[in-house]
Amino acid sequence: MEPVARWEPDSRGRLGRAALELFAERGFDDTTVEEIAAHAGVSERTFFRHFADKREVLFAGSGNLQTLLVDAVIAAPRTASPMEAVAAALESTGPFFEERRDFARQRQAVITANAELRERELIKMATLASTLADALRQRGVKEPAASLTAEAGIAVFRVAFERWITDSQRRGLSRVIRESLAALRAVTAEA
Amino acid sequence: MEPVARWEPDSRGRLGRAALELFAERGFDDTTVEEIAAHAGVSERTFFRHFADKREVLFAGSGNLQTLLVDAVIAAPRTASPMEAVAAALESTGPFFEERRDFARQRQAVITANAELRERELIKMATLASTLADALRQRGVKEPAASLTAEAGIAVFRVAFERWITDSQRRGLSRVIRESLAALRAVTAEA
DNA sequence: ACCAGTGATGACAGTCGCTGTCATCAAGGA
DNA sequence: TCCTTGATGACAGCGACTGTCATCACTGGT
């Protein structure tokens, strides 16, 4: 006889998958936390032990992206200008998302369909910008250059990500990021 | 005898003032909607008839700002570049906030102190950016220039607004906006 | 003067997100 | 063997928000 563990392992992972599946099927509002928990075979209380709130289950992985970006900014050559460092960091996320394209699409569709989820996504992006600004200051960049570079960089990422997700020509994310940054440079130079 | 009206007029305004007062005093989380309603002399249900949710009471006036900006973008001279049009619109909000400096400070302090309120503010800003992008497209600006100009413009506004609120030298908002835009131009040119 | 419609409100029940608290029980040492 | 350490379930409770119905001043037409 296998010694049966008291609980199935990875309840957190099961909760995450159940949530995305149910949100995609019936929508965020029409899915209760109790249903997600039941689908994952745990109690509602356990859901809230793993995720601070119902929305957070879709954003638990955002720490990875943050680490990726910050590390890349820090690793950029000393000679790189602030915007060059941020640009390099953004482009370096290409493979990360390229590997998870289907997941990213489904998740993004769920988020786009719900205002509360869009709110949460925005604050994650803002946190990202703030962390990026910190990393730039560590490189010796002063204010307001650090904040503005970070904010502009995130704006570029958002625009590029949306274009990538909906791009019928399936251009690579890194490439779309490069093109979007060039477009930003063009409009700011015109002012 | 005065013919006593059945209800005091302007319950919406009273709710708004009561909410800001209580939020400033005890914080957003430690204030219940029932308390706000009682303070304004109405029922909790009436609060939710005027405001979609507890947070929205602090953002009801944001439509004014939106109108101000969109009108200014549309009114910008045809010869103005997209970023020039946005810059002019942003600067034109100076007097609007200058008149309400104390209110803006108190409101901003309440918002900054609470994560949920920061989320709501971000989505208002994003909506603003989106509306601004629409106005630019009406001027014939193509994508992604319209979105990027709008996003960058809002980023400038956010950075400038925060500097203005905390500025010990009390420089004017319009001036801080101009300086922040110049700083953005500098960092993007460097890339 | 009457009377039907309108609109803002109160009252009340109900759902759901979320929290605090306590008990349970497997696993891993000392 | 005993004690500690998680991870979990069970349950009560608060507060945000909604649906629904009743109330009643006001308004406009007759």
Short mmCIF file of C-alpha atoms (C1' of nucleotides) in Angstrom, two decimals:
data_model
loop_
_atom_site.label_atom_id
_atom_site.label_comp_id
_atom_site.label_asym_id
_atom_site.label_seq_id
_atom_site.Cartn_x
_atom_site.Cartn_y
_atom_site.Cartn_z
CA MET A 1 0.00 0.00 0.00
CA GLU A 2 1.15 3.49 -0.83
CA PRO A 3 1.22 5.59 2.29
CA VAL A 4 -1.53 7.98 1.33
CA ALA A 5 -0.58 11.54 2.05
CA ARG A 6 -3.12 13.39 4.07
CA TRP A 7 -3.63 15.98 1.31
CA GLU A 8 -2.82 16.10 -2.35
CA PRO A 9 0.31 18.17 -2.88
CA ASP A 10 0.48 21.52 -4.69
CA SER A 11 -2.89 22.89 -3.65
CA ARG A 12 -1.63 26.32 -4.66
CA GLY A 13 -0.97 25.20 -8.22
CA ARG A 14 -4.34 23.44 -8.42
CA LEU A 15 -6.08 26.57 -7.19
CA GLY A 16 -4.34 28.67 -9.82
CA ARG A 17 -5.28 26.34 -12.65
CA ALA A 18 -8.86 25.91 -11.44
CA ALA A 19 -9.27 29.66 -11.17
CA LEU A 20 -8.04 30.42 -14.70
CA GLU A 21 -10.20 27.66 -16.12
CA LEU A 22 -13.36 28.81 -14.35
CA PHE A 23 -12.73 32.49 -15.05
CA ALA A 24 -12.27 31.74 -18.73
CA GLU A 25 -15.42 29.63 -18.80
CA ARG A 26 -17.94 31.72 -16.85
CA GLY A 27 -16.16 34.99 -16.22
CA PHE A 28 -14.56 36.41 -13.11
CA ASP A 29 -17.71 37.79 -11.49
CA ASP A 30 -19.76 34.64 -11.96
CA THR A 31 -17.15 32.45 -10.32
CA THR A 32 -17.12 32.26 -6.52
CA VAL A 33 -14.04 31.49 -4.50
CA GLU A 34 -15.93 28.56 -3.02
CA GLU A 35 -16.29 27.07 -6.51
CA ILE A 36 -12.59 27.50 -7.25
CA ALA A 37 -11.71 25.87 -3.96
CA ALA A 38 -14.13 22.97 -4.53
CA HIS A 39 -12.69 22.47 -8.01
CA ALA A 40 -9.21 22.25 -6.49
CA GLY A 41 -10.39 19.97 -3.69
CA VAL A 42 -9.69 22.33 -0.81
CA SER A 43 -11.72 24.62 1.42
CA GLU A 44 -12.44 28.26 0.67
CA ARG A 45 -10.28 29.20 3.67
CA THR A 46 -7.29 27.50 2.07
CA PHE A 47 -7.67 29.66 -1.04
CA PHE A 48 -7.23 32.76 1.07
CA ARG A 49 -4.21 31.26 2.78
CA HIS A 50 -2.47 31.06 -0.60
CA PHE A 51 -3.76 34.26 -2.23
CA ALA A 52 -4.46 37.57 -0.55
CA ASP A 53 -7.68 38.02 -2.50
CA LYS A 54 -9.69 36.57 -5.37
CA ARG A 55 -7.86 38.62 -8.00
CA GLU A 56 -4.37 37.84 -6.81
CA VAL A 57 -4.56 34.25 -8.02
CA LEU A 58 -4.04 35.58 -11.56
CA PHE A 59 -1.01 37.68 -10.62
CA ALA A 60 0.98 35.37 -8.39
CA GLY A 61 3.57 34.87 -11.12
CA SER A 62 4.28 38.56 -11.62
CA GLY A 63 7.21 38.42 -9.22
CA ASN A 64 9.13 36.43 -11.83
CA LEU A 65 8.81 39.16 -14.42
CA GLN A 66 9.90 41.74 -11.88
CA THR A 67 13.03 39.78 -11.02
CA LEU A 68 13.80 39.28 -14.69
CA LEU A 69 13.59 42.99 -15.45
CA VAL A 70 15.49 44.22 -12.42
CA ASP A 71 18.31 41.74 -12.95
CA ALA A 72 18.59 42.77 -16.59
CA VAL A 73 18.77 46.46 -15.72
CA ILE A 74 21.48 45.78 -13.19
CA ALA A 75 23.36 43.60 -15.65
CA ALA A 76 23.33 46.21 -18.41
CA PRO A 77 26.76 47.57 -19.34
CA ARG A 78 27.88 50.61 -17.39
CA THR A 79 28.14 52.61 -20.56
CA ALA A 80 24.44 52.10 -21.34
CA SER A 81 22.18 55.12 -20.94
CA PRO A 82 19.17 54.71 -18.61
CA MET A 83 16.77 54.16 -21.49
CA GLU A 84 19.15 51.72 -23.16
CA ALA A 85 19.32 49.70 -19.97
CA VAL A 86 15.53 49.60 -19.68
CA ALA A 87 15.17 48.77 -23.36
CA ALA A 88 17.58 45.86 -23.01
CA ALA A 89 15.65 44.60 -19.98
CA LEU A 90 12.32 44.77 -21.76
CA GLU A 91 13.63 42.96 -24.79
CA SER A 92 15.11 40.25 -22.61
CA THR A 93 11.61 39.25 -21.50
CA GLY A 94 10.80 38.11 -25.01
CA PRO A 95 11.67 34.42 -24.60
CA PHE A 96 9.89 34.29 -21.23
CA PHE A 97 6.56 35.21 -22.79
CA GLU A 98 7.25 33.49 -26.09
CA GLU A 99 7.31 30.18 -24.19
CA ARG A 100 3.99 30.90 -22.50
CA ARG A 101 2.14 32.48 -25.36
CA ASP A 102 -1.10 30.47 -25.02
CA PHE A 103 -1.24 30.87 -21.28
CA ALA A 104 -0.53 34.57 -21.61
CA ARG A 105 -3.31 34.99 -24.16
CA GLN A 106 -5.94 33.23 -22.09
CA ARG A 107 -4.94 35.06 -18.95
CA GLN A 108 -4.93 38.39 -20.77
CA ALA A 109 -8.38 37.74 -22.21
CA VAL A 110 -9.75 37.10 -18.73
CA ILE A 111 -8.13 40.24 -17.36
CA THR A 112 -9.23 42.46 -20.23
CA ALA A 113 -12.84 41.34 -19.76
CA ASN A 114 -13.04 42.58 -16.17
CA ALA A 115 -12.53 46.05 -14.73
CA GLU A 116 -11.38 44.89 -11.31
CA LEU A 117 -8.74 42.71 -12.90
CA ARG A 118 -7.58 45.54 -15.12
CA GLU A 119 -7.15 47.62 -11.97
CA ARG A 120 -4.99 44.98 -10.40
CA GLU A 121 -2.90 44.65 -13.52
CA LEU A 122 -2.29 48.38 -13.58
CA ILE A 123 -1.02 48.44 -10.02
CA LYS A 124 1.30 45.54 -10.80
CA MET A 125 2.66 47.50 -13.73
CA ALA A 126 3.07 50.58 -11.58
CA THR A 127 4.93 48.53 -8.98
CA LEU A 128 7.12 47.23 -11.77
CA ALA A 129 7.86 50.79 -12.89
CA SER A 130 8.70 51.78 -9.35
CA THR A 131 11.04 48.83 -8.91
CA LEU A 132 12.65 49.61 -12.24
CA ALA A 133 13.20 53.19 -11.13
CA ASP A 134 14.91 51.87 -8.00
CA ALA A 135 17.21 49.75 -10.12
CA LEU A 136 18.07 52.76 -12.24
CA ARG A 137 18.87 54.84 -9.18
CA GLN A 138 21.21 52.06 -8.12
CA ARG A 139 23.02 52.73 -11.40
CA GLY A 140 23.37 56.35 -10.35
CA VAL A 141 20.48 57.77 -12.37
CA LYS A 142 18.96 60.82 -10.70
CA GLU A 143 15.34 61.95 -10.37
CA PRO A 144 13.20 62.65 -12.25
CA ALA A 145 15.10 60.81 -14.99
CA ALA A 146 14.86 57.46 -13.21
CA SER A 147 11.08 57.61 -12.71
CA LEU A 148 10.40 58.96 -16.17
CA THR A 149 12.58 56.38 -17.87
CA ALA A 150 10.92 53.60 -15.92
CA GLU A 151 7.39 54.89 -16.58
CA ALA A 152 8.09 55.40 -20.25
CA GLY A 153 9.66 51.95 -20.45
CA ILE A 154 6.59 50.32 -18.93
CA ALA A 155 4.32 52.29 -21.25
CA VAL A 156 6.30 50.90 -24.16
CA PHE A 157 6.03 47.40 -22.75
CA ARG A 158 2.26 47.65 -22.33
CA VAL A 159 1.68 48.93 -25.83
CA ALA A 160 4.05 46.34 -27.27
CA PHE A 161 2.58 43.44 -25.29
CA GLU A 162 -0.91 44.22 -26.49
CA ARG A 163 0.28 44.46 -30.07
CA TRP A 164 2.14 41.17 -29.72
CA ILE A 165 -0.86 39.31 -28.30
CA THR A 166 -3.12 40.48 -31.11
CA ASP A 167 -0.53 40.39 -33.87
CA SER A 168 -1.75 38.32 -36.79
CA GLN A 169 1.73 38.25 -38.28
CA ARG A 170 3.12 36.65 -35.13
CA ARG A 171 6.14 38.88 -34.93
CA GLY A 172 8.37 38.22 -31.94
CA LEU A 173 7.76 40.16 -28.72
CA SER A 174 11.32 41.49 -28.60
CA ARG A 175 10.93 42.91 -32.05
CA VAL A 176 7.60 44.58 -31.29
CA ILE A 177 9.19 46.09 -28.19
CA ARG A 178 12.03 47.53 -30.25
CA GLU A 179 9.60 48.99 -32.76
CA SER A 180 7.43 50.53 -30.03
CA LEU A 181 10.40 52.13 -28.35
CA ALA A 182 11.46 53.63 -31.66
CA ALA A 183 7.95 55.01 -32.06
CA LEU A 184 8.10 56.60 -28.60
CA ARG A 185 11.43 58.16 -29.46
CA ALA A 186 9.88 59.60 -32.60
CA VAL A 187 6.90 61.21 -30.87
CA THR A 188 8.90 62.69 -28.02
CA ALA A 189 11.49 64.10 -30.38
CA GLU A 190 8.75 65.90 -32.27
CA ALA A 191 7.47 67.84 -29.28
CA MET B 1 -44.15 77.27 9.43
CA GLU B 2 -41.54 76.49 6.83
CA PRO B 3 -42.73 73.75 4.57
CA VAL B 4 -40.09 71.19 5.47
CA ALA B 5 -38.78 69.40 2.43
CA ARG B 6 -38.93 65.68 2.75
CA TRP B 7 -35.15 65.36 2.40
CA GLU B 8 -32.25 67.73 2.65
CA PRO B 9 -30.98 68.56 -0.82
CA ASP B 10 -27.59 67.54 -2.25
CA SER B 11 -27.22 64.22 -0.50
CA ARG B 12 -24.53 63.35 -3.06
CA GLY B 13 -22.43 66.35 -2.06
CA ARG B 14 -22.90 65.63 1.64
CA LEU B 15 -21.83 62.03 1.09
CA GLY B 16 -18.71 63.17 -0.73
CA ARG B 17 -17.68 65.60 2.00
CA ALA B 18 -18.48 63.16 4.81
CA ALA B 19 -16.45 60.46 3.11
CA LEU B 20 -13.32 62.57 2.64
CA GLU B 21 -13.55 63.82 6.22
CA LEU B 22 -13.90 60.36 7.70
CA PHE B 23 -11.27 58.80 5.45
CA ALA B 24 -8.81 61.52 6.43
CA GLU B 25 -9.62 61.06 10.11
CA ARG B 26 -9.67 57.27 10.54
CA GLY B 27 -8.45 55.93 7.23
CA PHE B 28 -10.29 54.26 4.37
CA ASP B 29 -10.42 50.74 5.79
CA ASP B 30 -11.64 51.79 9.21
CA THR B 31 -14.56 53.75 7.82
CA THR B 32 -17.71 51.85 6.91
CA VAL B 33 -20.16 52.99 4.28
CA GLU B 34 -22.83 52.90 6.97
CA GLU B 35 -20.86 55.50 8.94
CA ILE B 36 -20.46 57.77 5.92
CA ALA B 37 -24.17 57.51 5.19
CA ALA B 38 -25.12 58.23 8.81
CA HIS B 39 -22.79 61.23 8.81
CA ALA B 40 -24.57 62.54 5.72
CA GLY B 41 -28.00 61.77 7.12
CA VAL B 42 -28.99 59.13 4.57
CA SER B 43 -29.18 55.36 4.44
CA GLU B 44 -26.38 53.09 3.32
CA ARG B 45 -28.47 52.13 0.29
CA THR B 46 -28.53 55.74 -0.83
CA PHE B 47 -24.74 55.88 -0.84
CA PHE B 48 -24.66 53.07 -3.37
CA ARG B 49 -27.28 54.81 -5.50
CA HIS B 50 -24.90 57.76 -5.91
CA PHE B 51 -21.58 55.93 -6.11
CA ALA B 52 -20.89 52.58 -7.71
CA ASP B 53 -18.70 51.51 -4.80
CA LYS B 54 -17.00 52.80 -1.69
CA ARG B 55 -13.91 54.01 -3.56
CA GLU B 56 -15.73 55.85 -6.29
CA VAL B 57 -16.85 58.61 -3.94
CA LEU B 58 -13.30 59.99 -4.13
CA PHE B 59 -13.17 59.93 -7.92
CA ALA B 60 -16.54 61.32 -8.92
CA GLY B 61 -14.96 64.59 -10.04
CA SER B 62 -12.48 63.00 -12.41
CA GLY B 63 -14.81 63.50 -15.34
CA ASN B 64 -14.08 67.22 -15.17
CA LEU B 65 -10.37 66.72 -15.65
CA GLN B 66 -11.02 64.42 -18.57
CA THR B 67 -13.22 66.98 -20.30
CA LEU B 68 -10.64 69.67 -19.68
CA LEU B 69 -7.84 67.65 -21.26
CA VAL B 70 -9.78 66.38 -24.25
CA ASP B 71 -11.10 69.83 -25.08
CA ALA B 72 -7.60 71.27 -24.86
CA VAL B 73 -6.17 68.62 -27.19
CA ILE B 74 -8.91 69.28 -29.71
CA ALA B 75 -8.41 73.04 -29.40
CA ALA B 76 -4.66 72.84 -30.02
CA PRO B 77 -3.50 74.47 -33.27
CA ARG B 78 -3.43 72.18 -36.28
CA THR B 79 0.28 72.79 -36.68
CA ALA B 80 1.02 71.39 -33.22
CA SER B 81 2.70 67.98 -33.08
CA PRO B 82 0.91 65.28 -31.05
CA MET B 83 3.19 65.75 -28.07
CA GLU B 84 2.85 69.52 -28.27
CA ALA B 85 -0.93 69.19 -28.21
CA VAL B 86 -0.79 66.91 -25.16
CA ALA B 87 1.74 69.16 -23.46
CA ALA B 88 -0.52 72.18 -23.96
CA ALA B 89 -3.48 70.24 -22.56
CA LEU B 90 -1.56 69.16 -19.48
CA GLU B 91 -0.32 72.66 -18.78
CA SER B 92 -3.84 74.04 -19.14
CA THR B 93 -4.92 72.04 -16.07
CA GLY B 94 -2.65 74.15 -13.90
CA PRO B 95 -5.24 76.73 -12.77
CA PHE B 96 -7.83 73.99 -12.16
CA PHE B 97 -5.67 72.32 -9.53
CA GLU B 98 -4.08 75.54 -8.31
CA GLU B 99 -7.55 76.64 -7.13
CA ARG B 100 -8.13 73.37 -5.28
CA ARG B 101 -4.68 72.85 -3.85
CA ASP B 102 -5.76 72.04 -0.29
CA PHE B 103 -8.55 69.72 -1.36
CA ALA B 104 -6.19 68.00 -3.80
CA ARG B 105 -3.57 67.51 -1.08
CA GLN B 106 -5.97 65.98 1.42
CA ARG B 107 -7.54 63.75 -1.19
CA GLN B 108 -4.13 62.67 -2.45
CA ALA B 109 -2.94 61.86 1.07
CA VAL B 110 -5.97 59.60 1.59
CA ILE B 111 -5.41 57.86 -1.74
CA THR B 112 -1.68 57.39 -1.25
CA ALA B 113 -2.29 55.76 2.13
CA ASN B 114 -4.41 52.95 0.70
CA ALA B 115 -3.60 50.32 -1.92
CA GLU B 116 -7.18 49.87 -3.15
CA LEU B 117 -7.48 53.59 -3.73
CA ARG B 118 -4.17 53.69 -5.56
CA GLU B 119 -5.55 50.97 -7.83
CA ARG B 120 -8.62 53.03 -8.59
CA GLU B 121 -6.53 56.09 -9.30
CA LEU B 122 -4.39 54.15 -11.73
CA ILE B 123 -7.38 52.96 -13.73
CA LYS B 124 -8.70 56.51 -13.87
CA MET B 125 -5.36 57.64 -15.23
CA ALA B 126 -5.36 54.82 -17.76
CA THR B 127 -8.84 55.79 -18.87
CA LEU B 128 -7.61 59.33 -19.23
CA ALA B 129 -4.71 58.14 -21.38
CA SER B 130 -7.08 56.15 -23.54
CA THR B 131 -9.42 59.10 -24.00
CA LEU B 132 -6.46 61.31 -24.82
CA ALA B 133 -5.33 58.80 -27.43
CA ASP B 134 -8.82 58.95 -28.96
CA ALA B 135 -8.59 62.73 -29.13
CA LEU B 136 -5.23 62.48 -30.85
CA ARG B 137 -6.58 60.02 -33.40
CA GLN B 138 -9.31 62.56 -34.12
CA ARG B 139 -6.48 64.90 -35.06
CA GLY B 140 -5.26 62.31 -37.52
CA VAL B 141 -2.48 60.83 -35.39
CA LYS B 142 -1.89 57.16 -36.21
CA GLU B 143 -1.08 54.22 -33.97
CA PRO B 144 1.07 53.54 -32.10
CA ALA B 145 2.01 57.22 -31.95
CA ALA B 146 -1.35 58.22 -30.47
CA SER B 147 -1.25 55.68 -27.62
CA LEU B 148 2.39 56.28 -26.86
CA THR B 149 2.03 60.04 -26.81
CA ALA B 150 -0.98 59.78 -24.52
CA GLU B 151 0.71 57.29 -22.18
CA ALA B 152 3.88 59.31 -22.04
CA GLY B 153 1.86 62.46 -21.43
CA ILE B 154 0.03 60.90 -18.51
CA ALA B 155 3.30 59.60 -17.09
CA VAL B 156 4.63 63.15 -17.19
CA PHE B 157 1.49 64.43 -15.51
CA ARG B 158 1.71 61.86 -12.71
CA VAL B 159 5.34 62.60 -11.98
CA ALA B 160 4.73 66.35 -12.15
CA PHE B 161 1.61 66.24 -9.98
CA GLU B 162 3.42 64.38 -7.26
CA ARG B 163 6.32 66.82 -7.36
CA TRP B 164 3.90 69.76 -7.26
CA ILE B 165 2.00 68.44 -4.23
CA THR B 166 5.20 67.88 -2.26
CA ASP B 167 7.08 70.89 -3.58
CA SER B 168 8.35 73.02 -0.72
CA GLN B 169 9.13 75.86 -3.10
CA ARG B 170 5.49 76.01 -4.24
CA ARG B 171 6.30 76.26 -7.90
CA GLY B 172 3.25 76.36 -10.15
CA LEU B 173 1.88 73.10 -11.53
CA SER B 174 2.16 74.25 -15.13
CA ARG B 175 5.80 74.99 -14.64
CA VAL B 176 6.53 71.62 -13.04
CA ILE B 177 4.75 69.94 -15.95
CA ARG B 178 6.94 71.78 -18.45
CA GLU B 179 10.07 70.79 -16.58
CA SER B 180 9.02 67.14 -16.34
CA LEU B 181 8.28 66.97 -20.03
CA ALA B 182 11.69 68.40 -20.80
CA ALA B 183 13.22 65.73 -18.59
CA LEU B 184 11.34 62.99 -20.46
CA ARG B 185 12.57 64.42 -23.74
CA ALA B 186 16.10 64.27 -22.41
CA VAL B 187 15.97 60.63 -21.30
CA THR B 188 14.31 59.36 -24.48
CA ALA B 189 16.76 61.25 -26.68
CA GLU B 190 19.62 59.52 -24.91
CA ALA B 191 18.45 56.00 -25.71
"C1'" DA C 1 -58.97 70.64 -6.87
"C1'" DC C 2 -57.95 66.10 -8.14
"C1'" DC C 3 -55.10 62.35 -9.80
"C1'" DA C 4 -51.67 59.57 -12.08
"C1'" DG C 5 -46.85 59.42 -12.95
"C1'" DT C 6 -41.93 60.32 -11.52
"C1'" DG C 7 -38.00 60.22 -8.76
"C1'" DA C 8 -35.37 60.01 -4.58
"C1'" DT C 9 -35.38 57.65 -0.63
"C1'" DG C 10 -35.80 53.93 3.33
"C1'" DA C 11 -36.19 49.21 4.81
"C1'" DC C 12 -34.89 44.61 4.60
"C1'" DA C 13 -33.20 40.32 3.15
"C1'" DG C 14 -29.64 38.00 0.90
"C1'" DT C 15 -24.94 36.85 -1.44
"C1'" DC C 16 -20.18 36.89 -1.38
"C1'" DG C 17 -15.42 38.36 -0.29
"C1'" DC C 18 -12.56 38.05 3.42
"C1'" DT C 19 -10.80 37.40 8.50
"C1'" DG C 20 -10.10 35.50 13.21
"C1'" DT C 21 -9.88 31.52 15.81
"C1'" DC C 22 -9.60 26.92 17.23
"C1'" DA C 23 -9.15 22.03 16.39
"C1'" DT C 24 -6.98 18.28 13.75
"C1'" DC C 25 -3.44 15.40 12.20
"C1'" DA C 26 0.74 13.88 9.46
"C1'" DA C 27 5.69 14.44 9.48
"C1'" DG C 28 10.05 15.34 11.51
"C1'" DG C 29 13.16 15.77 15.04
"C1'" DA C 30 15.16 15.50 20.15
"C1'" DT D 1 8.02 8.49 22.88
"C1'" DC D 2 6.87 13.13 23.00
"C1'" DC D 3 6.86 17.71 21.24
"C1'" DT D 4 6.87 20.88 17.65
"C1'" DT D 5 5.70 22.41 13.10
"C1'" DG D 6 3.03 23.16 9.20
"C1'" DA D 7 -1.00 22.78 6.25
"C1'" DT D 8 -5.54 22.20 6.50
"C1'" DG D 9 -10.87 22.19 7.80
"C1'" DA D 10 -14.74 24.07 10.28
"C1'" DC D 11 -17.30 27.81 11.74
"C1'" DA D 12 -18.71 32.28 13.19
"C1'" DG D 13 -18.84 36.95 11.89
"C1'" DC D 14 -18.17 41.62 9.48
"C1'" DG D 15 -18.77 44.60 5.80
"C1'" DA D 16 -19.41 45.63 0.74
"C1'" DC D 17 -22.80 45.44 -2.47
"C1'" DT D 18 -27.53 44.11 -4.82
"C1'" DG D 19 -32.51 43.18 -5.65
"C1'" DT D 20 -36.91 44.41 -4.44
"C1'" DC D 21 -40.75 46.67 -2.64
"C1'" DA D 22 -42.97 50.44 -0.21
"C1'" DT D 23 -43.26 55.41 0.72
"C1'" DC D 24 -44.21 60.05 -0.32
"C1'" DA D 25 -43.12 64.84 -1.98
"C1'" DC D 26 -43.44 66.93 -6.34
"C1'" DT D 27 -45.27 67.80 -11.13
"C1'" DG D 28 -48.17 68.17 -14.92
"C1'" DG D 29 -52.40 67.52 -16.99
"C1'" DT D 30 -57.47 67.53 -16.65
#
